[in-house]
């Protein structure tokens, strides 16, 4: 396949940390995830890169040293992988709450932007965003929806101003466990209140699927309460409504599968359950439903992002250590690109 095929295909490294740790299964080392990613191959196609969570447990040795970006770039190049989107450790603070928490949130975005620049300067990062969320719960947000949405937007604007100085864009990931982002309508309210050209939406197919079902926001449910999974026409209409509203904001995209349930492990709150690409209980037709995000209302590829990324948080370690898991994931991404990609 020619090198100028788009979007590029990325794997995520943060599933080695999210939902893992002392209260769950052991963290999977960063190097192990790179090895599995680099080893995956489907009909001669390999992953182009990785999206990276900026967490000490994985890359602290790089984050906390002056030449860390260059050293990480050398490591990635050794695996023939590029870097894409970066996850800022905004949970060290919060987008709402105390001034100290909000200041910490903005500082974490600054650190992510600085590290992203190091990777760009080292030649391994050609695109991608800085991923954020509100780092607050729907329960805390619901105490004052209007006031808290305003506060989240103010924090996002401060972070956006920092990101703009680095030429970065911020993508807020819609996920049912984050206040002010826990439903499709709340997400749009937050984005509209933020009103910054370099702030957009990160759509994860698993998390946004739960928007349709109204988890944590029954009033914003799109699918009817008596919906039956074999009613694919109604499901597609729901996708059309949701993606028509959120697609114009979407600047980063995660391919994923979901079985219509929520899941949480370790200290991670319950959110849309990520399922294996081959899970027979998966309710999404991955290739078909990716098209609602990757194509515009006229059916043309949006070309809104340089790469797409697989996200499979909270998979059991036994599954993540199997090379076949990553081959299957890559195969799903290849099918999505074949159906909705383009050649530059």
JSON list of C-alpha atoms in Angstrom, two decimals, residues 61-276:
[
{"chain": "A", "resi": 61, "resn": "UNK", "atom": "CA", "xyz": [12.10, 9.03, 32.23]},
{"chain": "A", "resi": 62, "resn": "UNK", "atom": "CA", "xyz": [11.45, 11.01, 29.05]},
{"chain": "A", "resi": 63, "resn": "UNK", "atom": "CA", "xyz": [9.00, 13.57, 30.42]},
{"chain": "A", "resi": 64, "resn": "UNK", "atom": "CA", "xyz": [11.28, 14.63, 33.23]},
{"chain": "A", "resi": 65, "resn": "UNK", "atom": "CA", "xyz": [14.56, 15.19, 31.40]},
{"chain": "A", "resi": 66, "resn": "UNK", "atom": "CA", "xyz": [15.82, 17.93, 29.12]},
{"chain": "A", "resi": 67, "resn": "UNK", "atom": "CA", "xyz": [16.56, 15.57, 26.22]},
{"chain": "A", "resi": 68, "resn": "UNK", "atom": "CA", "xyz": [13.61, 13.26, 26.85]},
{"chain": "A", "resi": 69, "resn": "UNK", "atom": "CA", "xyz": [11.73, 14.13, 23.68]},
{"chain": "A", "resi": 70, "resn": "UNK", "atom": "CA", "xyz": [14.77, 13.37, 21.54]},
{"chain": "A", "resi": 71, "resn": "UNK", "atom": "CA", "xyz": [15.41, 10.08, 23.34]},
{"chain": "A", "resi": 72, "resn": "UNK", "atom": "CA", "xyz": [11.78, 8.99, 22.99]},
{"chain": "A", "resi": 73, "resn": "UNK", "atom": "CA", "xyz": [11.87, 9.99, 19.33]},
{"chain": "A", "resi": 74, "resn": "UNK", "atom": "CA", "xyz": [14.90, 7.77, 18.82]},
{"chain": "A", "resi": 75, "resn": "UNK", "atom": "CA", "xyz": [13.09, 4.87, 20.50]},
{"chain": "A", "resi": 76, "resn": "UNK", "atom": "CA", "xyz": [9.99, 5.31, 18.33]},
{"chain": "A", "resi": 77, "resn": "UNK", "atom": "CA", "xyz": [12.10, 5.59, 15.19]},
{"chain": "A", "resi": 78, "resn": "UNK", "atom": "CA", "xyz": [13.75, 2.32, 16.12]},
{"chain": "A", "resi": 79, "resn": "UNK", "atom": "CA", "xyz": [10.34, 0.69, 15.92]},
{"chain": "A", "resi": 80, "resn": "UNK", "atom": "CA", "xyz": [9.51, 2.60, 12.72]},
{"chain": "A", "resi": 81, "resn": "UNK", "atom": "CA", "xyz": [6.68, 4.37, 14.52]},
{"chain": "A", "resi": 82, "resn": "UNK", "atom": "CA", "xyz": [5.68, 8.02, 14.61]},
{"chain": "A", "resi": 83, "resn": "UNK", "atom": "CA", "xyz": [4.02, 9.89, 17.49]},
{"chain": "A", "resi": 84, "resn": "UNK", "atom": "CA", "xyz": [0.56, 11.34, 17.10]},
{"chain": "A", "resi": 85, "resn": "UNK", "atom": "CA", "xyz": [-1.92, 12.65, 19.64]},
{"chain": "A", "resi": 86, "resn": "UNK", "atom": "CA", "xyz": [-0.80, 13.09, 23.24]},
{"chain": "A", "resi": 87, "resn": "UNK", "atom": "CA", "xyz": [-2.91, 12.73, 26.38]},
{"chain": "A", "resi": 88, "resn": "UNK", "atom": "CA", "xyz": [-2.28, 15.51, 28.88]},
{"chain": "A", "resi": 89, "resn": "UNK", "atom": "CA", "xyz": [-2.36, 14.39, 32.50]},
{"chain": "A", "resi": 90, "resn": "UNK", "atom": "CA", "xyz": [-5.19, 16.81, 33.33]},
{"chain": "A", "resi": 91, "resn": "UNK", "atom": "CA", "xyz": [-6.41, 14.56, 36.16]},
{"chain": "A", "resi": 92, "resn": "UNK", "atom": "CA", "xyz": [-3.62, 15.99, 38.27]},
{"chain": "A", "resi": 93, "resn": "UNK", "atom": "CA", "xyz": [-6.05, 18.91, 38.47]},
{"chain": "A", "resi": 94, "resn": "UNK", "atom": "CA", "xyz": [-9.55, 19.62, 37.20]},
{"chain": "A", "resi": 95, "resn": "UNK", "atom": "CA", "xyz": [-11.29, 21.97, 34.79]},
{"chain": "A", "resi": 96, "resn": "UNK", "atom": "CA", "xyz": [-13.75, 22.92, 37.52]},
{"chain": "A", "resi": 97, "resn": "UNK", "atom": "CA", "xyz": [-13.39, 23.42, 41.24]},
{"chain": "A", "resi": 98, "resn": "UNK", "atom": "CA", "xyz": [-10.64, 25.22, 43.12]},
{"chain": "A", "resi": 99, "resn": "UNK", "atom": "CA", "xyz": [-8.31, 27.74, 41.50]},
{"chain": "A", "resi": 100, "resn": "UNK", "atom": "CA", "xyz": [-5.40, 25.45, 42.34]},
{"chain": "A", "resi": 101, "resn": "UNK", "atom": "CA", "xyz": [-7.02, 22.51, 40.55]},
{"chain": "A", "resi": 102, "resn": "UNK", "atom": "CA", "xyz": [-7.76, 24.62, 37.48]},
{"chain": "A", "resi": 103, "resn": "UNK", "atom": "CA", "xyz": [-4.26, 26.08, 37.43]},
{"chain": "A", "resi": 104, "resn": "UNK", "atom": "CA", "xyz": [-2.82, 22.56, 37.60]},
{"chain": "A", "resi": 105, "resn": "UNK", "atom": "CA", "xyz": [-5.05, 21.52, 34.68]},
{"chain": "A", "resi": 106, "resn": "UNK", "atom": "CA", "xyz": [-3.68, 24.34, 32.53]},
{"chain": "A", "resi": 107, "resn": "UNK", "atom": "CA", "xyz": [-0.11, 23.58, 33.59]},
{"chain": "A", "resi": 108, "resn": "UNK", "atom": "CA", "xyz": [-0.52, 19.95, 32.52]},
{"chain": "A", "resi": 109, "resn": "UNK", "atom": "CA", "xyz": [-1.66, 21.13, 29.10]},
{"chain": "A", "resi": 110, "resn": "UNK", "atom": "CA", "xyz": [1.41, 23.35, 28.92]},
{"chain": "A", "resi": 111, "resn": "UNK", "atom": "CA", "xyz": [3.67, 20.40, 29.75]},
{"chain": "A", "resi": 112, "resn": "UNK", "atom": "CA", "xyz": [1.98, 18.29, 27.06]},
{"chain": "A", "resi": 113, "resn": "UNK", "atom": "CA", "xyz": [2.45, 21.03, 24.47]},
{"chain": "A", "resi": 114, "resn": "UNK", "atom": "CA", "xyz": [6.10, 21.45, 25.39]},
{"chain": "A", "resi": 115, "resn": "UNK", "atom": "CA", "xyz": [6.71, 17.73, 25.07]},
{"chain": "A", "resi": 116, "resn": "UNK", "atom": "CA", "xyz": [4.79, 17.61, 21.81]},
{"chain": "A", "resi": 117, "resn": "UNK", "atom": "CA", "xyz": [7.09, 20.30, 20.45]},
{"chain": "A", "resi": 118, "resn": "UNK", "atom": "CA", "xyz": [10.12, 18.24, 21.43]},
{"chain": "A", "resi": 119, "resn": "UNK", "atom": "CA", "xyz": [8.74, 15.32, 19.44]},
{"chain": "A", "resi": 120, "resn": "UNK", "atom": "CA", "xyz": [7.98, 17.56, 16.46]},
{"chain": "A", "resi": 121, "resn": "UNK", "atom": "CA", "xyz": [11.44, 19.07, 16.57]},
{"chain": "A", "resi": 122, "resn": "UNK", "atom": "CA", "xyz": [12.89, 15.54, 16.66]},
{"chain": "A", "resi": 123, "resn": "UNK", "atom": "CA", "xyz": [10.98, 14.71, 13.47]},
{"chain": "A", "resi": 124, "resn": "UNK", "atom": "CA", "xyz": [8.65, 11.94, 14.74]},
{"chain": "A", "resi": 125, "resn": "UNK", "atom": "CA", "xyz": [5.42, 13.89, 15.20]},
{"chain": "A", "resi": 126, "resn": "UNK", "atom": "CA", "xyz": [3.75, 15.29, 12.09]},
{"chain": "A", "resi": 127, "resn": "UNK", "atom": "CA", "xyz": [0.24, 15.75, 13.45]},
{"chain": "A", "resi": 128, "resn": "UNK", "atom": "CA", "xyz": [-2.18, 14.95, 16.21]},
{"chain": "A", "resi": 129, "resn": "UNK", "atom": "CA", "xyz": [-3.80, 16.81, 19.09]},
{"chain": "A", "resi": 130, "resn": "UNK", "atom": "CA", "xyz": [-3.48, 17.24, 22.83]},
{"chain": "A", "resi": 131, "resn": "UNK", "atom": "CA", "xyz": [-6.30, 15.24, 24.41]},
{"chain": "A", "resi": 132, "resn": "UNK", "atom": "CA", "xyz": [-8.17, 16.69, 27.40]},
{"chain": "A", "resi": 133, "resn": "UNK", "atom": "CA", "xyz": [-11.39, 16.21, 29.36]},
{"chain": "A", "resi": 134, "resn": "UNK", "atom": "CA", "xyz": [-13.00, 18.02, 32.28]},
{"chain": "A", "resi": 135, "resn": "UNK", "atom": "CA", "xyz": [-11.38, 15.75, 34.90]},
{"chain": "A", "resi": 136, "resn": "UNK", "atom": "CA", "xyz": [-14.54, 16.03, 36.98]},
{"chain": "A", "resi": 137, "resn": "UNK", "atom": "CA", "xyz": [-17.51, 13.74, 37.50]},
{"chain": "A", "resi": 138, "resn": "UNK", "atom": "CA", "xyz": [-21.05, 14.12, 36.17]},
{"chain": "A", "resi": 139, "resn": "UNK", "atom": "CA", "xyz": [-22.24, 14.09, 39.79]},
{"chain": "A", "resi": 140, "resn": "UNK", "atom": "CA", "xyz": [-20.07, 17.07, 40.72]},
{"chain": "A", "resi": 141, "resn": "UNK", "atom": "CA", "xyz": [-21.04, 18.87, 37.53]},
{"chain": "A", "resi": 142, "resn": "UNK", "atom": "CA", "xyz": [-24.78, 18.31, 38.15]},
{"chain": "A", "resi": 143, "resn": "UNK", "atom": "CA", "xyz": [-24.66, 20.36, 41.36]},
{"chain": "A", "resi": 144, "resn": "UNK", "atom": "CA", "xyz": [-24.64, 23.48, 39.15]},
{"chain": "A", "resi": 145, "resn": "UNK", "atom": "CA", "xyz": [-24.80, 22.57, 35.44]},
{"chain": "A", "resi": 146, "resn": "UNK", "atom": "CA", "xyz": [-24.80, 26.14, 34.14]},
{"chain": "A", "resi": 147, "resn": "UNK", "atom": "CA", "xyz": [-22.11, 27.43, 36.47]},
{"chain": "A", "resi": 148, "resn": "UNK", "atom": "CA", "xyz": [-19.89, 24.39, 36.12]},
{"chain": "A", "resi": 149, "resn": "UNK", "atom": "CA", "xyz": [-20.12, 24.34, 32.32]},
{"chain": "A", "resi": 150, "resn": "UNK", "atom": "CA", "xyz": [-19.09, 28.00, 32.39]},
{"chain": "A", "resi": 151, "resn": "UNK", "atom": "CA", "xyz": [-16.14, 27.19, 34.63]},
{"chain": "A", "resi": 152, "resn": "UNK", "atom": "CA", "xyz": [-15.02, 24.22, 32.50]},
{"chain": "A", "resi": 153, "resn": "UNK", "atom": "CA", "xyz": [-15.20, 26.42, 29.40]},
{"chain": "A", "resi": 154, "resn": "UNK", "atom": "CA", "xyz": [-13.14, 29.13, 31.10]},
{"chain": "A", "resi": 155, "resn": "UNK", "atom": "CA", "xyz": [-10.45, 26.57, 31.97]},
{"chain": "A", "resi": 156, "resn": "UNK", "atom": "CA", "xyz": [-10.54, 25.14, 28.46]},
{"chain": "A", "resi": 157, "resn": "UNK", "atom": "CA", "xyz": [-10.07, 28.65, 27.05]},
{"chain": "A", "resi": 158, "resn": "UNK", "atom": "CA", "xyz": [-7.05, 29.24, 29.25]},
{"chain": "A", "resi": 159, "resn": "UNK", "atom": "CA", "xyz": [-5.61, 25.92, 28.12]},
{"chain": "A", "resi": 160, "resn": "UNK", "atom": "CA", "xyz": [-6.43, 26.76, 24.49]},
{"chain": "A", "resi": 161, "resn": "UNK", "atom": "CA", "xyz": [-4.48, 30.01, 24.74]},
{"chain": "A", "resi": 162, "resn": "UNK", "atom": "CA", "xyz": [-1.46, 28.06, 26.01]},
{"chain": "A", "resi": 163, "resn": "UNK", "atom": "CA", "xyz": [-1.84, 25.48, 23.23]},
{"chain": "A", "resi": 164, "resn": "UNK", "atom": "CA", "xyz": [-2.11, 28.19, 20.59]},
{"chain": "A", "resi": 165, "resn": "UNK", "atom": "CA", "xyz": [1.34, 29.44, 21.51]},
{"chain": "A", "resi": 166, "resn": "UNK", "atom": "CA", "xyz": [2.67, 26.00, 20.50]},
{"chain": "A", "resi": 167, "resn": "UNK", "atom": "CA", "xyz": [0.52, 25.62, 17.39]},
{"chain": "A", "resi": 168, "resn": "UNK", "atom": "CA", "xyz": [-1.43, 22.82, 19.09]},
{"chain": "A", "resi": 169, "resn": "UNK", "atom": "CA", "xyz": [-5.10, 21.90, 19.07]},
{"chain": "A", "resi": 170, "resn": "UNK", "atom": "CA", "xyz": [-6.97, 20.52, 22.07]},
{"chain": "A", "resi": 171, "resn": "UNK", "atom": "CA", "xyz": [-9.45, 17.68, 21.61]},
{"chain": "A", "resi": 172, "resn": "UNK", "atom": "CA", "xyz": [-11.99, 17.16, 24.38]},
{"chain": "A", "resi": 173, "resn": "UNK", "atom": "CA", "xyz": [-12.96, 13.49, 24.51]},
{"chain": "A", "resi": 174, "resn": "UNK", "atom": "CA", "xyz": [-16.66, 12.93, 24.91]},
{"chain": "A", "resi": 175, "resn": "UNK", "atom": "CA", "xyz": [-17.07, 10.27, 27.56]},
{"chain": "A", "resi": 176, "resn": "UNK", "atom": "CA", "xyz": [-19.95, 9.54, 29.89]},
{"chain": "A", "resi": 177, "resn": "UNK", "atom": "CA", "xyz": [-17.75, 9.64, 33.01]},
{"chain": "A", "resi": 178, "resn": "UNK", "atom": "CA", "xyz": [-16.67, 13.28, 32.59]},
{"chain": "A", "resi": 179, "resn": "UNK", "atom": "CA", "xyz": [-18.89, 16.10, 33.82]},
{"chain": "A", "resi": 180, "resn": "UNK", "atom": "CA", "xyz": [-19.99, 18.53, 31.13]},
{"chain": "A", "resi": 181, "resn": "UNK", "atom": "CA", "xyz": [-18.99, 15.96, 28.51]},
{"chain": "A", "resi": 182, "resn": "UNK", "atom": "CA", "xyz": [-21.19, 13.07, 29.62]},
{"chain": "A", "resi": 183, "resn": "UNK", "atom": "CA", "xyz": [-23.84, 13.46, 26.92]},
{"chain": "A", "resi": 184, "resn": "UNK", "atom": "CA", "xyz": [-23.79, 14.67, 23.34]},
{"chain": "A", "resi": 185, "resn": "UNK", "atom": "CA", "xyz": [-25.79, 17.77, 24.23]},
{"chain": "A", "resi": 186, "resn": "UNK", "atom": "CA", "xyz": [-23.66, 18.61, 27.27]},
{"chain": "A", "resi": 187, "resn": "UNK", "atom": "CA", "xyz": [-20.56, 18.15, 25.10]},
{"chain": "A", "resi": 188, "resn": "UNK", "atom": "CA", "xyz": [-21.84, 20.61, 22.51]},
{"chain": "A", "resi": 189, "resn": "UNK", "atom": "CA", "xyz": [-22.78, 23.09, 25.24]},
{"chain": "A", "resi": 190, "resn": "UNK", "atom": "CA", "xyz": [-19.22, 22.91, 26.61]},
{"chain": "A", "resi": 191, "resn": "UNK", "atom": "CA", "xyz": [-17.62, 23.29, 23.18]},
{"chain": "A", "resi": 192, "resn": "UNK", "atom": "CA", "xyz": [-19.85, 26.22, 22.26]},
{"chain": "A", "resi": 193, "resn": "UNK", "atom": "CA", "xyz": [-19.14, 27.91, 25.61]},
{"chain": "A", "resi": 194, "resn": "UNK", "atom": "CA", "xyz": [-15.40, 27.39, 25.09]},
{"chain": "A", "resi": 195, "resn": "UNK", "atom": "CA", "xyz": [-15.52, 28.95, 21.62]},
{"chain": "A", "resi": 196, "resn": "UNK", "atom": "CA", "xyz": [-11.88, 28.61, 20.65]},
{"chain": "A", "resi": 197, "resn": "UNK", "atom": "CA", "xyz": [-10.78, 27.71, 17.10]},
{"chain": "A", "resi": 198, "resn": "UNK", "atom": "CA", "xyz": [-8.13, 25.30, 18.40]},
{"chain": "A", "resi": 199, "resn": "UNK", "atom": "CA", "xyz": [-10.52, 23.34, 20.65]},
{"chain": "A", "resi": 200, "resn": "UNK", "atom": "CA", "xyz": [-12.51, 20.49, 19.15]},
{"chain": "A", "resi": 201, "resn": "UNK", "atom": "CA", "xyz": [-13.93, 17.08, 19.85]},
{"chain": "A", "resi": 202, "resn": "UNK", "atom": "CA", "xyz": [-12.31, 13.68, 20.08]},
{"chain": "A", "resi": 203, "resn": "UNK", "atom": "CA", "xyz": [-14.81, 11.00, 19.06]},
{"chain": "A", "resi": 204, "resn": "UNK", "atom": "CA", "xyz": [-14.26, 7.51, 20.41]},
{"chain": "A", "resi": 205, "resn": "UNK", "atom": "CA", "xyz": [-16.63, 5.01, 18.82]},
{"chain": "A", "resi": 206, "resn": "UNK", "atom": "CA", "xyz": [-17.17, 3.16, 22.10]},
{"chain": "A", "resi": 207, "resn": "UNK", "atom": "CA", "xyz": [-17.74, 6.20, 24.31]},
{"chain": "A", "resi": 208, "resn": "UNK", "atom": "CA", "xyz": [-19.95, 8.09, 21.88]},
{"chain": "A", "resi": 209, "resn": "UNK", "atom": "CA", "xyz": [-22.03, 4.94, 21.37]},
{"chain": "A", "resi": 210, "resn": "UNK", "atom": "CA", "xyz": [-23.15, 5.29, 25.00]},
{"chain": "A", "resi": 211, "resn": "UNK", "atom": "CA", "xyz": [-24.38, 8.81, 24.18]},
{"chain": "A", "resi": 212, "resn": "UNK", "atom": "CA", "xyz": [-27.08, 7.17, 22.07]},
{"chain": "A", "resi": 213, "resn": "UNK", "atom": "CA", "xyz": [-28.28, 5.18, 25.08]},
{"chain": "A", "resi": 214, "resn": "UNK", "atom": "CA", "xyz": [-28.33, 8.13, 27.47]},
{"chain": "A", "resi": 215, "resn": "UNK", "atom": "CA", "xyz": [-26.06, 6.68, 30.15]},
{"chain": "A", "resi": 216, "resn": "UNK", "atom": "CA", "xyz": [-25.60, 9.36, 32.86]},
{"chain": "A", "resi": 217, "resn": "UNK", "atom": "CA", "xyz": [-27.98, 11.63, 30.91]},
{"chain": "A", "resi": 218, "resn": "UNK", "atom": "CA", "xyz": [-31.30, 9.86, 30.20]},
{"chain": "A", "resi": 219, "resn": "UNK", "atom": "CA", "xyz": [-32.81, 13.15, 29.06]},
{"chain": "A", "resi": 220, "resn": "UNK", "atom": "CA", "xyz": [-30.37, 13.24, 26.13]},
{"chain": "A", "resi": 221, "resn": "UNK", "atom": "CA", "xyz": [-30.94, 9.66, 24.99]},
{"chain": "A", "resi": 222, "resn": "UNK", "atom": "CA", "xyz": [-31.39, 9.36, 21.21]},
{"chain": "A", "resi": 223, "resn": "UNK", "atom": "CA", "xyz": [-32.34, 5.70, 20.81]},
{"chain": "A", "resi": 224, "resn": "UNK", "atom": "CA", "xyz": [-35.82, 4.87, 22.11]},
{"chain": "A", "resi": 225, "resn": "UNK", "atom": "CA", "xyz": [-36.08, 3.22, 25.51]},
{"chain": "A", "resi": 226, "resn": "UNK", "atom": "CA", "xyz": [-37.54, 0.09, 23.93]},
{"chain": "A", "resi": 227, "resn": "UNK", "atom": "CA", "xyz": [-34.85, -0.09, 21.22]},
{"chain": "A", "resi": 228, "resn": "UNK", "atom": "CA", "xyz": [-34.04, -3.58, 19.95]},
{"chain": "A", "resi": 229, "resn": "UNK", "atom": "CA", "xyz": [-30.52, -4.28, 18.71]},
{"chain": "A", "resi": 230, "resn": "UNK", "atom": "CA", "xyz": [-31.72, -5.93, 15.53]},
{"chain": "A", "resi": 231, "resn": "UNK", "atom": "CA", "xyz": [-33.32, -2.64, 14.44]},
{"chain": "A", "resi": 232, "resn": "UNK", "atom": "CA", "xyz": [-30.32, -1.43, 12.48]},
{"chain": "A", "resi": 233, "resn": "UNK", "atom": "CA", "xyz": [-32.25, 1.26, 10.60]},
{"chain": "A", "resi": 234, "resn": "UNK", "atom": "CA", "xyz": [-33.16, 3.01, 13.86]},
{"chain": "A", "resi": 235, "resn": "UNK", "atom": "CA", "xyz": [-29.58, 2.66, 15.06]},
{"chain": "A", "resi": 236, "resn": "UNK", "atom": "CA", "xyz": [-28.28, 4.28, 11.88]},
{"chain": "A", "resi": 237, "resn": "UNK", "atom": "CA", "xyz": [-30.75, 7.16, 12.22]},
{"chain": "A", "resi": 238, "resn": "UNK", "atom": "CA", "xyz": [-29.52, 7.75, 15.76]},
{"chain": "A", "resi": 239, "resn": "UNK", "atom": "CA", "xyz": [-25.94, 7.79, 14.49]},
{"chain": "A", "resi": 240, "resn": "UNK", "atom": "CA", "xyz": [-26.90, 10.31, 11.82]},
{"chain": "A", "resi": 241, "resn": "UNK", "atom": "CA", "xyz": [-28.38, 12.66, 14.41]},
{"chain": "A", "resi": 242, "resn": "UNK", "atom": "CA", "xyz": [-25.45, 12.41, 16.81]},
{"chain": "A", "resi": 243, "resn": "UNK", "atom": "CA", "xyz": [-22.69, 12.67, 14.22]},
{"chain": "A", "resi": 244, "resn": "UNK", "atom": "CA", "xyz": [-24.37, 15.53, 12.37]},
{"chain": "A", "resi": 245, "resn": "UNK", "atom": "CA", "xyz": [-24.17, 17.49, 15.63]},
{"chain": "A", "resi": 246, "resn": "UNK", "atom": "CA", "xyz": [-20.65, 16.48, 16.69]},
{"chain": "A", "resi": 247, "resn": "UNK", "atom": "CA", "xyz": [-18.81, 15.81, 13.41]},
{"chain": "A", "resi": 248, "resn": "UNK", "atom": "CA", "xyz": [-18.18, 19.52, 12.68]},
{"chain": "A", "resi": 249, "resn": "UNK", "atom": "CA", "xyz": [-16.28, 19.70, 15.98]},
{"chain": "A", "resi": 250, "resn": "UNK", "atom": "CA", "xyz": [-14.39, 16.42, 15.53]},
{"chain": "A", "resi": 251, "resn": "UNK", "atom": "CA", "xyz": [-10.62, 16.74, 15.13]},
{"chain": "A", "resi": 252, "resn": "UNK", "atom": "CA", "xyz": [-9.45, 13.35, 16.47]},
{"chain": "A", "resi": 253, "resn": "UNK", "atom": "CA", "xyz": [-10.98, 9.90, 16.08]},
{"chain": "A", "resi": 254, "resn": "UNK", "atom": "CA", "xyz": [-10.73, 6.58, 17.89]},
{"chain": "A", "resi": 255, "resn": "UNK", "atom": "CA", "xyz": [-11.89, 3.37, 16.26]},
{"chain": "A", "resi": 256, "resn": "UNK", "atom": "CA", "xyz": [-13.37, 1.02, 18.86]},
{"chain": "A", "resi": 257, "resn": "UNK", "atom": "CA", "xyz": [-16.05, -1.57, 19.56]},
{"chain": "A", "resi": 258, "resn": "UNK", "atom": "CA", "xyz": [-18.73, -1.58, 22.28]},
{"chain": "A", "resi": 259, "resn": "UNK", "atom": "CA", "xyz": [-21.27, -4.14, 23.44]},
{"chain": "A", "resi": 260, "resn": "UNK", "atom": "CA", "xyz": [-23.82, -1.59, 24.69]},
{"chain": "A", "resi": 261, "resn": "UNK", "atom": "CA", "xyz": [-22.64, -1.72, 28.31]},
{"chain": "A", "resi": 262, "resn": "UNK", "atom": "CA", "xyz": [-20.53, 0.31, 30.71]},
{"chain": "A", "resi": 263, "resn": "UNK", "atom": "CA", "xyz": [-17.38, -0.95, 32.39]},
{"chain": "A", "resi": 264, "resn": "UNK", "atom": "CA", "xyz": [-14.75, 0.19, 34.85]},
{"chain": "A", "resi": 265, "resn": "UNK", "atom": "CA", "xyz": [-11.69, -1.41, 36.41]},
{"chain": "A", "resi": 266, "resn": "UNK", "atom": "CA", "xyz": [-9.25, -0.22, 39.02]},
{"chain": "A", "resi": 267, "resn": "UNK", "atom": "CA", "xyz": [-9.88, 3.39, 39.91]},
{"chain": "A", "resi": 268, "resn": "UNK", "atom": "CA", "xyz": [-11.45, 4.24, 36.53]},
{"chain": "A", "resi": 269, "resn": "UNK", "atom": "CA", "xyz": [-15.14, 5.15, 36.64]},
{"chain": "A", "resi": 270, "resn": "UNK", "atom": "CA", "xyz": [-17.60, 3.18, 34.56]},
{"chain": "A", "resi": 271, "resn": "UNK", "atom": "CA", "xyz": [-17.62, 4.31, 30.97]},
{"chain": "A", "resi": 272, "resn": "UNK", "atom": "CA", "xyz": [-18.32, 2.83, 27.55]},
{"chain": "A", "resi": 273, "resn": "UNK", "atom": "CA", "xyz": [-16.89, -0.70, 27.50]},
{"chain": "A", "resi": 274, "resn": "UNK", "atom": "CA", "xyz": [-14.19, -1.17, 24.92]},
{"chain": "A", "resi": 275, "resn": "UNK", "atom": "CA", "xyz": [-14.50, -4.59, 23.29]},
{"chain": "A", "resi": 276, "resn": "UNK", "atom": "CA", "xyz": [-12.15, -6.50, 21.06]}
]
